[in-house]
XYZ file of C-alpha atoms in Angstrom:
129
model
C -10.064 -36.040 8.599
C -12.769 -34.400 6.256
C -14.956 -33.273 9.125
C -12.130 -32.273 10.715
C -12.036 -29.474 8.462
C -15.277 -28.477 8.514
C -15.487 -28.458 12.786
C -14.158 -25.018 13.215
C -16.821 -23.290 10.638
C -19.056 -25.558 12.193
C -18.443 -24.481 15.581
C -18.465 -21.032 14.454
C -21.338 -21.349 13.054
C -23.447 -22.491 16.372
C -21.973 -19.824 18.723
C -22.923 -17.085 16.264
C -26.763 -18.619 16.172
C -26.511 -18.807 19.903
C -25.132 -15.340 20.305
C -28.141 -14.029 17.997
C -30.378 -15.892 19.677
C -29.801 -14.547 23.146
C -29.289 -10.905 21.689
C -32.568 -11.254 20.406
C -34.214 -12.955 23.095
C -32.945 -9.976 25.655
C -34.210 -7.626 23.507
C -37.440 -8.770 23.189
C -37.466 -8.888 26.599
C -35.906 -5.511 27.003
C -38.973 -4.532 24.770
C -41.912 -6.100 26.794
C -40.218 -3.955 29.839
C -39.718 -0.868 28.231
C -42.428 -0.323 25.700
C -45.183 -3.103 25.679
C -46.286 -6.657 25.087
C -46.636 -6.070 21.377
C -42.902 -4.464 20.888
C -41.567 -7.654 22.222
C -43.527 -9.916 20.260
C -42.738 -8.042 17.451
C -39.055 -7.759 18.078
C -39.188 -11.655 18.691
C -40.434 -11.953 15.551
C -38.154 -10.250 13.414
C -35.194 -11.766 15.181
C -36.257 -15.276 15.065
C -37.081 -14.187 11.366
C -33.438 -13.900 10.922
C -32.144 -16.602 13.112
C -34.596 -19.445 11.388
C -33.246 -18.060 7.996
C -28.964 -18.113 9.131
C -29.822 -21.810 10.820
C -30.890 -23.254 7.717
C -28.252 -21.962 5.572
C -25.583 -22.628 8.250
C -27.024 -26.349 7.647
C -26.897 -26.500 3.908
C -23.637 -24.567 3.809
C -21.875 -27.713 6.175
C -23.523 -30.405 4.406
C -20.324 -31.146 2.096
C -16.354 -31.373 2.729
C -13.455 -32.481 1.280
C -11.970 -31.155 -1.877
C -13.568 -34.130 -3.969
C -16.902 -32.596 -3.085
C -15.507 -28.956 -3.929
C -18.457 -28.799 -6.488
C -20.914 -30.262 -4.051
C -19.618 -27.963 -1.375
C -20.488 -24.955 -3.652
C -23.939 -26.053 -4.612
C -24.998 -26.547 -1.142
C -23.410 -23.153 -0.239
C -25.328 -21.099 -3.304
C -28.357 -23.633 -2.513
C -28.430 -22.745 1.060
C -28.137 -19.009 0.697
C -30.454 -18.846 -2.277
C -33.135 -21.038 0.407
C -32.335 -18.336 2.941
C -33.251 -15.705 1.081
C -36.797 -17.228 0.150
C -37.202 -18.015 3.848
C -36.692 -14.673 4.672
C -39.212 -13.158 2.191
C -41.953 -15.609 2.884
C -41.581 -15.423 6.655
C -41.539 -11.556 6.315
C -44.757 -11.447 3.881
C -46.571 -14.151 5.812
C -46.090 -11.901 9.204
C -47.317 -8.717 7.221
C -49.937 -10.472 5.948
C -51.476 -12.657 9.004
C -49.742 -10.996 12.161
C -50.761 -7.800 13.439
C -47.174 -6.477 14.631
C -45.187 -3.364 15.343
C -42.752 -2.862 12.622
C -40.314 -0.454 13.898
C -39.368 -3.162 16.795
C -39.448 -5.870 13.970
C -37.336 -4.310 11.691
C -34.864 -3.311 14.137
C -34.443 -6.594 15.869
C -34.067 -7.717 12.432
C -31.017 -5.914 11.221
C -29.892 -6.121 15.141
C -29.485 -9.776 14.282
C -28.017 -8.982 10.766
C -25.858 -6.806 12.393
C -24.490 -9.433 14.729
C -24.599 -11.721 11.578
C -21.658 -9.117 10.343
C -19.795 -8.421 12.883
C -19.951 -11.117 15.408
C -17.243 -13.248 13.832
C -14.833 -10.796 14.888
C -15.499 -11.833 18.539
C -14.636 -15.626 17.890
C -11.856 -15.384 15.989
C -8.467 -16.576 17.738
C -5.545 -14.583 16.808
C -2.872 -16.925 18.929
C -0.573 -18.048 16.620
């Protein structure tokens, strides 16, 4: 019954990854086609930047259910978004250090995928009553 309540966050969870993983993917794509080589890369980059960051906090955040584990279920929230935040700033200052990338298509694919990160819920949620 306890992972019963958890499935729907769960499942929400994996169609938003999927959704910013395609958006990103076609972009970077869309980049290759329209620009060059090294705006896709770069724009593959700082999507899957984002995306590695939201999958491992999506997996810390559903580690724990039930309302015995309330405090559990909190800690691996806080841990998981306090671990996404590091992964974000180490992947970002390990690419500016040791990749030689465009950073207009990086950033923007980035906050593309934050972007989708925001509003993308509102495309899953079921409003039959």
């Amino acid at each position: 019954m306890v992972s019963a309540l958890v499935r729907p966050g769960r499942q929400l969870a994996k169609r938003l990854l999927l959704l910013q993983s395609g958006v990103v993917l076609i972009t970077a794509i869309m980049a290759v086609f329209a620009v060059s080589v090294d705006w896709g890369i770069s724009a593959l980059i700082g999507g899957g930047i984002f995306v590695i960051a939201n999958a491992v906090f999506a997996t810390c955040a559903f580690l724990f259910s039930g309302a015995r584990k309330a405090r559990l279920v909190m800690a691996s929230f806080y841990g998981g978004e306090v671990l996404k935040i590091l992964i974000t700033v180490i992947l970002f200052a390990f690419v500016y250090l040791y990749v030689e990338v465009e950073l207009v298509p990086l950033k923007l694919t980035y906050l593309l995928a934050l972007g989708i990160n925001i509003f993308g819920p509102v495309l899953f949620i079921n409003n039959n009553k």
